Amino acid sequence: MAEKPQTLNSDTICAIATAPGTGGIAVIRLAGPEAFAIADKIWQGTTLSQTKSHTAHLGNILDTDNSVLDQAVATTFRAPHSYTGDDTVEFSVHGSPYVQKRLLEVLCHNGARIAQPGEYTRRAFTAGNIDLSQAEAIADLIAARSRAAHRVAVSQMRGGVSRRLNQLRQQLIDLSALLELELDFSEQDVEFAPRDRLINLAQQIYAEVTRLHGTYSRGAAIREGIPVAIAGPTNAGKSSLLNTLLGDDRAIVSDIHGTTRDTIEDTITIGDHLVRIIDTAGLRHTNDTIEQIGIQRTRRAINTAAITLLIVDATAPDAISGTEKDTFRDIIANTGSTIIAAINKTDIADPHPAAEKLRQILPPGTPLLEISAHTGLGIPRLLRAIEEKLTQITGDINADILITNARQAQALADAATAAAAVIDALRDGIPADLVALDIRDTLHHLASLTGTITSTTILHTIFSRFCIGK
């Protein structure tokens, strides 16, 4: 059986809990069994060890020579009613880098130590204030760069994943206990755990973990950025469009065909979503070996993108006719991404000839817009079209529980495999002792999602991703 988390709360730890650098205020968090004793040594004002929990107090912080380091507000939290479950004091000081650094030195001088990355959240997990999936959601919340990522993280942090699985897991534990009881009366041929109930429950677990596992691609994309590829013929203005969307000269723009030889990627926020915009090499027949490699990468980018922006030059409508038409028809037919088409350079040329040729190869209902990456004409409409498709791809993030990291996805896949083995064993009339082994395997994988059974190595890996003050 995997190791249980070790209690880390014998030391009193301190760290800066706010972002690094200069600001209006900074918060230094002190937590552990000696938090109040250490705080009283450096505090000039109300005796903090005698204050009520969740109260704030104005006073002075004293340096090691008893001179005033800063005027500050100390907020006190008494165990177990704090984030970590420890006695905790948070000092809100002026945001001078010197004051922050010196206060940490003063706290360490008086018996505290600097916290390790993620140690506060790991203590919260050890104290039972949060489970492992909630801890991972906290890391996602801190890192959230879009409204969609924020909403997904908040849902997980509030226990959305673990609540449903824990209900099923507890039912499975109850039936497993009855199955184990049967083994004690095996000679009497009695049945305490009805097989139809076990099969039904195993089917529920299999269906739920399979459904949750199926949300991983959406959840990971929302957290890391949904890939959107810009593709089209050479010199269609793809790099200009990338620069316009980013508001920066990220890609080199030239009238020379085949300037872009590799994919160029950056992120922007469109509506509620973080998007990874990928500029690609122009598609055409070429004997240039380096350009051919770039075109291969373009095809890979299109195949892995959630949305492909197919850009065509209004001044060169023949770029998608003749032999090139087959190239684009093949790409459109074989890509799994959603396509949005746009005719570029409409500020200097009639878009209709290019639009007519493009409609011949586009699937029915594909959005076809007229834009100018140079002047910004039609760009707001293009952004709205992208946002609409993003919303369709991600679904209702307010109603759905989404899996966002690979560890949880793997645990769900393992739980599904184990639950399927339980179903097969019960249907095949396998002896109860062997069924019990499959049930234990299922329980183990369900428990690993929330950290009920988790190795110390896995815990260290998860919490090491946190910042020092969290």
Short mmCIF file of C-alpha atoms in Angstrom, two decimals:
data_model
loop_
_atom_site.label_atom_id
_atom_site.label_comp_id
_atom_site.label_asym_id
_atom_site.label_seq_id
_atom_site.Cartn_x
_atom_site.Cartn_y
_atom_site.Cartn_z
CA MET A 1 0.00 0.00 0.00
CA ALA A 2 1.24 3.52 -0.76
CA GLU A 3 2.68 5.65 1.98
CA LYS A 4 0.49 8.06 3.91
CA PRO A 5 1.38 11.77 3.95
CA GLN A 6 3.80 12.70 6.71
CA THR A 7 2.93 15.51 9.10
CA LEU A 8 5.17 18.50 8.44
CA ASN A 9 3.90 20.81 11.16
CA SER A 10 6.64 20.43 13.78
CA ASP A 11 8.44 23.54 12.47
CA THR A 12 7.20 27.09 12.32
CA ILE A 13 7.58 28.40 8.79
CA CYS A 14 7.53 31.82 7.15
CA ALA A 15 7.42 33.17 3.61
CA ILE A 16 6.32 36.11 1.51
CA ALA A 17 2.77 35.33 0.38
CA THR A 18 2.42 38.15 -2.15
CA ALA A 19 4.04 38.60 -5.55
CA PRO A 20 7.76 39.48 -5.54
CA GLY A 21 8.91 43.05 -6.07
CA THR A 22 7.86 46.50 -4.89
CA GLY A 23 4.19 47.22 -4.14
CA GLY A 24 1.83 49.05 -1.84
CA ILE A 25 1.85 46.24 0.70
CA ALA A 26 3.36 42.78 1.05
CA VAL A 27 2.09 39.91 3.19
CA ILE A 28 4.49 37.70 5.14
CA ARG A 29 2.89 34.54 6.49
CA LEU A 30 4.08 32.86 9.71
CA ALA A 31 2.56 29.46 10.56
CA GLY A 32 3.30 26.67 13.01
CA PRO A 33 3.25 25.75 16.71
CA GLU A 34 5.51 28.69 17.71
CA ALA A 35 3.85 31.29 15.47
CA PHE A 36 2.40 33.36 18.31
CA ALA A 37 5.51 33.09 20.50
CA ILE A 38 7.73 34.29 17.66
CA ALA A 39 5.27 37.01 16.66
CA ASP A 40 5.14 38.38 20.23
CA LYS A 41 8.95 38.71 20.25
CA ILE A 42 8.97 41.07 17.27
CA TRP A 43 5.65 42.89 17.76
CA GLN A 44 5.12 46.21 19.50
CA GLY A 45 1.44 46.62 20.25
CA THR A 46 -1.33 44.26 21.32
CA THR A 47 0.01 40.93 22.59
CA LEU A 48 -0.82 38.78 19.58
CA SER A 49 -0.87 35.49 21.53
CA GLN A 50 -3.81 36.86 23.54
CA THR A 51 -5.93 37.98 20.59
CA LYS A 52 -8.95 36.21 19.15
CA SER A 53 -8.75 34.29 15.91
CA HIS A 54 -9.44 36.13 12.65
CA THR A 55 -8.69 39.58 14.04
CA ALA A 56 -6.39 42.32 12.71
CA HIS A 57 -4.14 44.58 14.82
CA LEU A 58 -2.07 47.69 14.05
CA GLY A 59 1.42 47.88 15.54
CA ASN A 60 5.15 48.00 14.86
CA ILE A 61 7.54 45.27 13.80
CA LEU A 62 10.82 45.38 15.74
CA ASP A 63 14.21 44.55 14.26
CA THR A 64 16.69 42.40 16.18
CA ASP A 65 18.10 45.56 17.84
CA ASN A 66 14.57 46.58 18.94
CA SER A 67 14.43 49.44 16.44
CA VAL A 68 11.19 49.81 14.46
CA LEU A 69 11.45 48.00 11.12
CA ASP A 70 7.98 48.95 9.89
CA GLN A 71 4.45 49.83 10.95
CA ALA A 72 2.21 46.93 9.98
CA VAL A 73 -1.08 45.10 10.43
CA ALA A 74 -0.94 41.63 12.00
CA THR A 75 -3.85 39.27 11.32
CA THR A 76 -4.13 36.27 13.62
CA PHE A 77 -5.63 32.82 12.93
CA ARG A 78 -5.82 30.20 15.66
CA ALA A 79 -5.52 26.48 15.00
CA PRO A 80 -7.31 24.60 13.65
CA HIS A 81 -9.24 27.44 12.00
CA SER A 82 -6.59 28.52 9.52
CA TYR A 83 -5.57 27.56 6.00
CA THR A 84 -2.85 25.18 7.20
CA GLY A 85 -4.56 24.11 10.42
CA ASP A 86 -1.68 25.76 12.37
CA ASP A 87 -1.55 28.88 14.49
CA THR A 88 -0.89 31.59 11.91
CA VAL A 89 0.05 35.27 11.88
CA GLU A 90 0.08 37.26 8.65
CA PHE A 91 2.00 40.55 8.65
CA SER A 92 0.87 43.17 6.12
CA VAL A 93 3.87 45.45 5.72
CA HIS A 94 4.81 48.21 3.29
CA GLY A 95 5.95 46.66 0.02
CA SER A 96 9.63 47.61 0.23
CA PRO A 97 11.83 44.70 -0.90
CA TYR A 98 14.20 45.53 1.97
CA VAL A 99 11.41 45.39 4.57
CA GLN A 100 10.18 42.04 3.19
CA LYS A 101 13.66 40.50 3.17
CA ARG A 102 14.57 41.86 6.58
CA LEU A 103 11.33 40.68 8.20
CA LEU A 104 12.03 37.13 7.01
CA GLU A 105 15.51 37.39 8.53
CA VAL A 106 14.06 38.62 11.83
CA LEU A 107 11.50 35.80 11.93
CA CYS A 108 14.21 33.20 11.22
CA HIS A 109 16.44 34.78 13.87
CA ASN A 110 13.63 34.17 16.37
CA GLY A 111 13.04 30.51 15.53
CA ALA A 112 11.14 30.22 12.25
CA ARG A 113 12.46 28.81 8.98
CA ILE A 114 11.76 29.68 5.35
CA ALA A 115 8.91 27.58 3.93
CA GLN A 116 9.51 25.13 1.12
CA PRO A 117 7.57 25.51 -2.17
CA GLY A 118 3.94 24.54 -1.60
CA GLU A 119 4.48 23.78 2.09
CA TYR A 120 1.51 25.83 3.30
CA THR A 121 -0.87 24.02 0.94
CA ARG A 122 0.71 20.68 1.79
CA ARG A 123 0.04 21.38 5.47
CA ALA A 124 -3.56 22.23 4.59
CA PHE A 125 -3.79 18.84 2.85
CA THR A 126 -2.16 17.03 5.79
CA ALA A 127 -4.56 18.74 8.19
CA GLY A 128 -7.52 17.47 6.14
CA ASN A 129 -8.68 20.97 5.19
CA ILE A 130 -8.44 20.12 1.49
CA ASP A 131 -7.94 16.94 -0.54
CA LEU A 132 -5.31 16.43 -3.21
CA SER A 133 -7.48 17.37 -6.17
CA GLN A 134 -8.38 20.61 -4.39
CA ALA A 135 -4.70 21.31 -3.71
CA GLU A 136 -3.92 20.88 -7.41
CA ALA A 137 -6.84 23.19 -8.21
CA ILE A 138 -5.29 25.87 -5.98
CA ALA A 139 -2.11 25.69 -8.07
CA ASP A 140 -4.26 26.00 -11.21
CA LEU A 141 -6.13 28.96 -9.72
CA ILE A 142 -2.88 30.78 -8.98
CA ALA A 143 -1.69 30.12 -12.53
CA ALA A 144 -5.05 30.91 -14.22
CA ARG A 145 -4.62 33.31 -17.14
CA SER A 146 -8.21 33.41 -18.36
CA ARG A 147 -11.73 33.52 -16.98
CA ALA A 148 -12.40 29.99 -18.23
CA ALA A 149 -9.29 28.59 -16.48
CA HIS A 150 -10.29 30.46 -13.32
CA ARG A 151 -13.79 28.96 -13.34
CA VAL A 152 -12.51 25.41 -13.86
CA ALA A 153 -9.99 25.81 -11.03
CA VAL A 154 -12.62 27.24 -8.66
CA SER A 155 -14.97 24.33 -9.39
CA GLN A 156 -12.24 21.81 -8.54
CA MET A 157 -11.08 23.78 -5.52
CA ARG A 158 -14.61 23.60 -4.11
CA GLY A 159 -14.48 19.82 -4.34
CA GLY A 160 -16.37 19.27 -7.58
CA VAL A 161 -14.29 16.26 -8.64
CA SER A 162 -13.94 14.53 -5.30
CA ARG A 163 -17.52 14.97 -4.08
CA ARG A 164 -19.10 12.67 -6.66
CA LEU A 165 -16.28 10.12 -6.65
CA ASN A 166 -16.25 9.92 -2.85
CA GLN A 167 -19.96 9.07 -2.87
CA LEU A 168 -19.39 6.18 -5.26
CA ARG A 169 -16.24 5.12 -3.45
CA GLN A 170 -18.05 4.95 -0.10
CA GLN A 171 -20.81 2.79 -1.59
CA LEU A 172 -18.15 0.50 -3.04
CA ILE A 173 -16.42 0.29 0.35
CA ASP A 174 -19.71 -0.72 2.00
CA LEU A 175 -20.38 -3.46 -0.54
CA SER A 176 -16.75 -4.55 -0.46
CA ALA A 177 -17.03 -5.01 3.31
CA LEU A 178 -20.02 -7.30 2.77
CA LEU A 179 -18.08 -9.22 0.12
CA GLU A 180 -15.17 -9.65 2.54
CA LEU A 181 -17.66 -10.89 5.15
CA GLU A 182 -18.78 -13.59 2.72
CA LEU A 183 -15.24 -14.95 2.71
CA ASP A 184 -15.51 -15.61 6.46
CA PHE A 185 -18.62 -17.71 5.80
CA SER A 186 -17.47 -19.31 2.56
CA GLU A 187 -18.22 -22.82 3.81
CA GLN A 188 -21.87 -21.88 4.42
CA ASP A 189 -22.38 -20.58 0.86
CA VAL A 190 -24.08 -17.32 1.89
CA GLU A 191 -24.27 -14.07 -0.10
CA PHE A 192 -24.14 -10.77 1.80
CA ALA A 193 -23.24 -8.56 -1.17
CA PRO A 194 -25.89 -8.89 -3.91
CA ARG A 195 -24.08 -9.35 -7.23
CA ASP A 196 -26.57 -7.26 -9.19
CA ARG A 197 -25.94 -4.31 -6.83
CA LEU A 198 -22.18 -4.73 -7.17
CA ILE A 199 -22.40 -4.86 -10.96
CA ASN A 200 -24.66 -1.80 -11.04
CA LEU A 201 -22.32 0.16 -8.78
CA ALA A 202 -19.22 -0.88 -10.74
CA GLN A 203 -21.00 0.24 -13.92
CA GLN A 204 -21.78 3.61 -12.32
CA ILE A 205 -18.15 4.05 -11.31
CA TYR A 206 -16.93 3.00 -14.75
CA ALA A 207 -19.32 5.44 -16.45
CA GLU A 208 -18.41 8.33 -14.14
CA VAL A 209 -14.63 7.94 -14.28
CA THR A 210 -14.77 7.42 -18.06
CA ARG A 211 -16.85 10.59 -18.42
CA LEU A 212 -14.43 12.57 -16.24
CA HIS A 213 -11.42 11.18 -18.10
CA GLY A 214 -13.01 12.31 -21.34
CA THR A 215 -12.96 15.93 -20.13
CA TYR A 216 -9.17 15.97 -19.80
CA SER A 217 -8.45 17.25 -23.31
CA ARG A 218 -10.85 20.16 -22.77
CA GLY A 219 -9.63 20.88 -19.26
CA ALA A 220 -5.95 20.81 -20.22
CA ALA A 221 -6.59 23.06 -23.22
CA ILE A 222 -8.47 25.58 -21.08
CA ARG A 223 -5.64 25.64 -18.54
CA GLU A 224 -2.71 25.71 -20.99
CA GLY A 225 -4.31 27.56 -23.90
CA ILE A 226 -6.52 26.34 -26.75
CA PRO A 227 -4.43 25.91 -29.92
CA VAL A 228 -5.53 28.00 -32.93
CA ALA A 229 -3.46 27.60 -36.13
CA ILE A 230 -3.20 30.26 -38.84
CA ALA A 231 -2.77 28.49 -42.18
CA GLY A 232 -2.99 29.29 -45.86
CA PRO A 233 -0.96 29.92 -49.01
CA THR A 234 2.37 31.76 -48.91
CA ASN A 235 2.18 35.55 -48.64
CA ALA A 236 -1.50 35.48 -47.63
CA GLY A 237 -0.77 37.70 -44.61
CA LYS A 238 -0.72 35.01 -41.93
CA SER A 239 2.20 36.57 -40.05
CA SER A 240 0.61 40.01 -40.34
CA LEU A 241 -2.57 38.58 -38.83
CA LEU A 242 -0.57 37.03 -35.98
CA ASN A 243 1.04 40.40 -35.25
CA THR A 244 -2.35 42.16 -35.39
CA LEU A 245 -3.97 39.68 -32.99
CA LEU A 246 -1.03 39.91 -30.57
CA GLY A 247 -0.67 43.67 -30.90
CA ASP A 248 3.07 43.14 -31.40
CA ASP A 249 5.58 42.54 -34.21
CA ARG A 250 6.08 38.93 -33.20
CA ALA A 251 6.65 37.51 -36.71
CA ILE A 252 8.71 38.79 -39.62
CA VAL A 253 6.51 40.17 -42.41
CA SER A 254 7.75 40.26 -46.00
CA ASP A 255 6.40 40.28 -49.55
CA ILE A 256 8.77 37.39 -50.32
CA HIS A 257 6.96 34.05 -50.59
CA GLY A 258 7.96 31.41 -48.05
CA THR A 259 9.36 33.83 -45.44
CA THR A 260 7.94 31.78 -42.54
CA ARG A 261 9.77 28.45 -42.41
CA ASP A 262 8.71 27.28 -38.95
CA THR A 263 5.75 27.61 -36.59
CA ILE A 264 5.67 30.72 -34.37
CA GLU A 265 3.51 30.57 -31.25
CA ASP A 266 2.25 33.05 -28.65
CA THR A 267 -0.75 33.43 -26.36
CA ILE A 268 -3.64 35.88 -26.19
CA THR A 269 -6.96 35.98 -24.40
CA ILE A 270 -10.09 35.89 -26.55
CA GLY A 271 -13.28 36.29 -24.54
CA ASP A 272 -13.05 33.95 -21.54
CA HIS A 273 -10.35 31.75 -23.06
CA LEU A 274 -6.57 31.62 -23.23
CA VAL A 275 -5.56 30.89 -26.83
CA ARG A 276 -2.26 29.66 -28.26
CA ILE A 277 -2.03 31.34 -31.66
CA ILE A 278 0.26 29.43 -34.04
CA ASP A 279 1.57 31.05 -37.21
CA THR A 280 2.59 28.46 -39.80
CA ALA A 281 4.61 28.17 -42.98
CA GLY A 282 2.69 28.87 -46.19
CA LEU A 283 1.25 25.90 -48.06
CA ARG A 284 2.44 25.42 -51.64
CA HIS A 285 4.35 22.99 -53.86
CA THR A 286 8.08 23.61 -53.44
CA ASN A 287 11.40 21.87 -53.99
CA ASP A 288 13.07 23.79 -51.16
CA THR A 289 13.96 21.15 -48.52
CA ILE A 290 13.79 23.56 -45.58
CA GLU A 291 10.44 24.95 -46.71
CA GLN A 292 9.11 21.38 -47.12
CA ILE A 293 9.98 20.69 -43.47
CA GLY A 294 8.12 23.86 -42.49
CA ILE A 295 5.06 22.74 -44.49
CA GLN A 296 5.14 19.35 -42.70
CA ARG A 297 5.07 21.23 -39.40
CA THR A 298 2.17 23.30 -40.71
CA ARG A 299 0.20 20.11 -41.33
CA ARG A 300 0.97 18.88 -37.80
CA ALA A 301 -0.14 22.21 -36.32
CA ILE A 302 -3.42 22.06 -38.26
CA ASN A 303 -4.05 18.47 -37.18
CA THR A 304 -3.54 19.26 -33.48
CA ALA A 305 -5.26 22.65 -33.42
CA ALA A 306 -8.76 23.10 -32.04
CA ILE A 307 -9.43 25.83 -34.63
CA THR A 308 -7.72 26.53 -37.95
CA LEU A 309 -7.90 30.03 -39.40
CA LEU A 310 -7.62 29.46 -43.17
CA ILE A 311 -6.34 32.71 -44.65
CA VAL A 312 -6.43 33.51 -48.37
CA ASP A 313 -4.99 36.57 -50.16
CA ALA A 314 -7.62 38.69 -51.95
CA THR A 315 -4.92 39.85 -54.37
CA ALA A 316 -4.00 36.27 -55.36
CA PRO A 317 -7.21 34.23 -55.73
CA ASP A 318 -5.42 31.65 -57.92
CA ALA A 319 -3.25 30.56 -54.93
CA ILE A 320 -5.97 28.01 -54.06
CA SER A 321 -6.84 26.89 -57.58
CA GLY A 322 -5.32 24.29 -59.88
CA THR A 323 -3.03 21.76 -58.20
CA GLU A 324 -3.08 23.81 -54.96
CA LYS A 325 -6.82 23.22 -54.65
CA ASP A 326 -6.21 19.51 -54.04
CA THR A 327 -3.72 20.38 -51.28
CA PHE A 328 -6.24 22.52 -49.43
CA ARG A 329 -9.11 20.12 -50.03
CA ASP A 330 -6.98 17.31 -48.55
CA ILE A 331 -6.07 19.39 -45.50
CA ILE A 332 -9.67 20.41 -44.88
CA ALA A 333 -10.95 16.85 -45.29
CA ASN A 334 -8.41 15.33 -42.90
CA THR A 335 -8.15 17.90 -40.14
CA GLY A 336 -10.04 17.37 -36.91
CA SER A 337 -10.09 21.09 -36.13
CA THR A 338 -12.88 23.60 -36.64
CA ILE A 339 -12.23 25.85 -39.66
CA ILE A 340 -12.81 29.58 -39.90
CA ALA A 341 -11.94 31.02 -43.32
CA ALA A 342 -11.00 34.61 -44.05
CA ILE A 343 -10.10 36.62 -47.16
CA ASN A 344 -7.24 38.97 -46.24
CA LYS A 345 -6.03 42.23 -47.84
CA THR A 346 -9.57 43.32 -48.66
CA ASP A 347 -8.42 46.93 -48.21
CA ILE A 348 -6.56 46.73 -51.55
CA ALA A 349 -8.42 44.09 -53.59
CA ASP A 350 -11.90 42.75 -54.32
CA PRO A 351 -12.44 39.70 -52.03
CA HIS A 352 -15.10 38.03 -54.16
CA PRO A 353 -12.91 36.11 -56.69
CA ALA A 354 -10.92 34.52 -53.85
CA ALA A 355 -14.11 33.88 -51.88
CA GLU A 356 -15.70 32.06 -54.81
CA LYS A 357 -12.70 29.76 -55.20
CA LEU A 358 -12.51 29.14 -51.44
CA ARG A 359 -16.20 28.23 -51.15
CA GLN A 360 -15.61 25.37 -53.62
CA ILE A 361 -13.44 23.53 -51.09
CA LEU A 362 -14.94 24.64 -47.75
CA PRO A 363 -17.44 22.44 -45.89
CA PRO A 364 -20.99 23.87 -45.89
CA GLY A 365 -21.59 26.33 -43.06
CA THR A 366 -17.91 27.27 -42.61
CA PRO A 367 -17.63 30.94 -41.58
CA LEU A 368 -16.06 33.01 -44.39
CA LEU A 369 -15.02 36.52 -43.37
CA GLU A 370 -13.44 39.52 -45.09
CA ILE A 371 -10.54 41.09 -43.21
CA SER A 372 -7.48 43.27 -43.51
CA ALA A 373 -4.66 42.44 -41.10
CA HIS A 374 -3.01 45.71 -42.16
CA THR A 375 -5.90 48.10 -41.37
CA GLY A 376 -7.80 45.99 -38.81
CA LEU A 377 -10.89 45.78 -41.03
CA GLY A 378 -13.04 42.81 -39.98
CA ILE A 379 -10.73 41.78 -37.11
CA PRO A 380 -13.39 42.34 -34.37
CA ARG A 381 -15.78 40.11 -36.33
CA LEU A 382 -13.06 37.46 -36.70
CA LEU A 383 -12.42 37.54 -32.95
CA ARG A 384 -16.16 37.09 -32.28
CA ALA A 385 -16.23 34.10 -34.65
CA ILE A 386 -13.24 32.56 -32.85
CA GLU A 387 -14.83 33.18 -29.44
CA GLU A 388 -18.07 31.52 -30.58
CA LYS A 389 -16.19 28.43 -31.73
CA LEU A 390 -14.13 28.34 -28.51
CA THR A 391 -17.32 28.33 -26.45
CA GLN A 392 -18.69 25.44 -28.53
CA ILE A 393 -15.45 23.49 -28.08
CA THR A 394 -15.10 23.94 -24.32
CA GLY A 395 -18.80 23.48 -23.53
CA ASP A 396 -20.48 24.79 -20.40
CA ILE A 397 -17.56 25.32 -18.03
CA ASN A 398 -19.97 26.49 -15.32
CA ALA A 399 -21.89 23.20 -15.31
CA ASP A 400 -19.18 20.67 -16.18
CA ILE A 401 -16.45 19.30 -13.93
CA LEU A 402 -13.26 19.19 -15.99
CA ILE A 403 -10.02 17.30 -15.37
CA THR A 404 -7.01 19.53 -15.98
CA ASN A 405 -3.86 17.55 -15.20
CA ALA A 406 -2.23 14.36 -16.39
CA ARG A 407 -1.96 12.74 -12.94
CA GLN A 408 -5.70 12.88 -12.40
CA ALA A 409 -6.36 11.70 -15.95
CA GLN A 410 -4.11 8.66 -15.46
CA ALA A 411 -5.72 7.81 -12.11
CA LEU A 412 -9.15 7.95 -13.76
CA ALA A 413 -7.99 5.73 -16.63
CA ASP A 414 -6.62 3.20 -14.12
CA ALA A 415 -9.85 3.34 -12.10
CA ALA A 416 -11.89 2.71 -15.26
CA THR A 417 -9.75 -0.33 -16.12
CA ALA A 418 -10.14 -1.70 -12.59
CA ALA A 419 -13.91 -1.09 -12.56
CA ALA A 420 -14.24 -2.87 -15.91
CA ALA A 421 -12.36 -5.83 -14.42
CA VAL A 422 -14.85 -5.91 -11.50
CA ILE A 423 -17.79 -5.96 -13.92
CA ASP A 424 -16.27 -8.77 -15.99
CA ALA A 425 -15.39 -10.80 -12.89
CA LEU A 426 -18.89 -10.53 -11.46
CA ARG A 427 -20.55 -11.42 -14.77
CA ASP A 428 -18.24 -14.40 -15.21
CA GLY A 429 -18.98 -15.72 -11.72
CA ILE A 430 -15.38 -15.36 -10.53
CA PRO A 431 -14.91 -16.35 -6.85
CA ALA A 432 -15.48 -13.62 -4.28
CA ASP A 433 -11.86 -13.48 -3.11
CA LEU A 434 -10.67 -12.64 -6.64
CA VAL A 435 -13.46 -10.08 -7.14
CA ALA A 436 -12.38 -8.50 -3.86
CA LEU A 437 -8.89 -7.95 -5.30
CA ASP A 438 -10.30 -6.07 -8.32
CA ILE A 439 -12.49 -3.99 -6.00
CA ARG A 440 -9.48 -3.07 -3.86
CA ASP A 441 -7.65 -2.03 -7.02
CA THR A 442 -10.58 0.20 -8.00
CA LEU A 443 -10.71 1.74 -4.53
CA HIS A 444 -6.97 2.40 -4.61
CA HIS A 445 -7.15 4.37 -7.87
CA LEU A 446 -10.19 6.35 -6.72
CA ALA A 447 -8.41 7.18 -3.46
CA SER A 448 -5.29 8.34 -5.30
CA LEU A 449 -7.34 11.09 -6.99
CA THR A 450 -8.08 12.82 -3.71
CA GLY A 451 -4.92 11.78 -1.88
CA THR A 452 -6.53 9.39 0.59
CA ILE A 453 -3.81 6.93 -0.48
CA THR A 454 -0.85 8.67 -2.10
CA SER A 455 2.91 8.17 -2.01
CA THR A 456 5.21 10.79 -0.49
CA THR A 457 7.05 11.03 -3.83
CA ILE A 458 3.85 12.02 -5.66
CA LEU A 459 3.01 14.57 -2.97
CA HIS A 460 6.46 16.13 -3.23
CA THR A 461 6.13 16.36 -7.02
CA ILE A 462 2.73 18.04 -6.81
CA PHE A 463 3.52 20.59 -4.11
CA SER A 464 6.94 21.50 -5.49
CA ARG A 465 5.10 23.24 -8.35
CA PHE A 466 3.72 25.83 -5.93
CA CYS A 467 5.34 29.16 -5.15
CA ILE A 468 7.20 29.53 -1.83
CA GLY A 469 4.45 31.51 -0.07
CA LYS A 470 1.65 29.05 -0.91
#
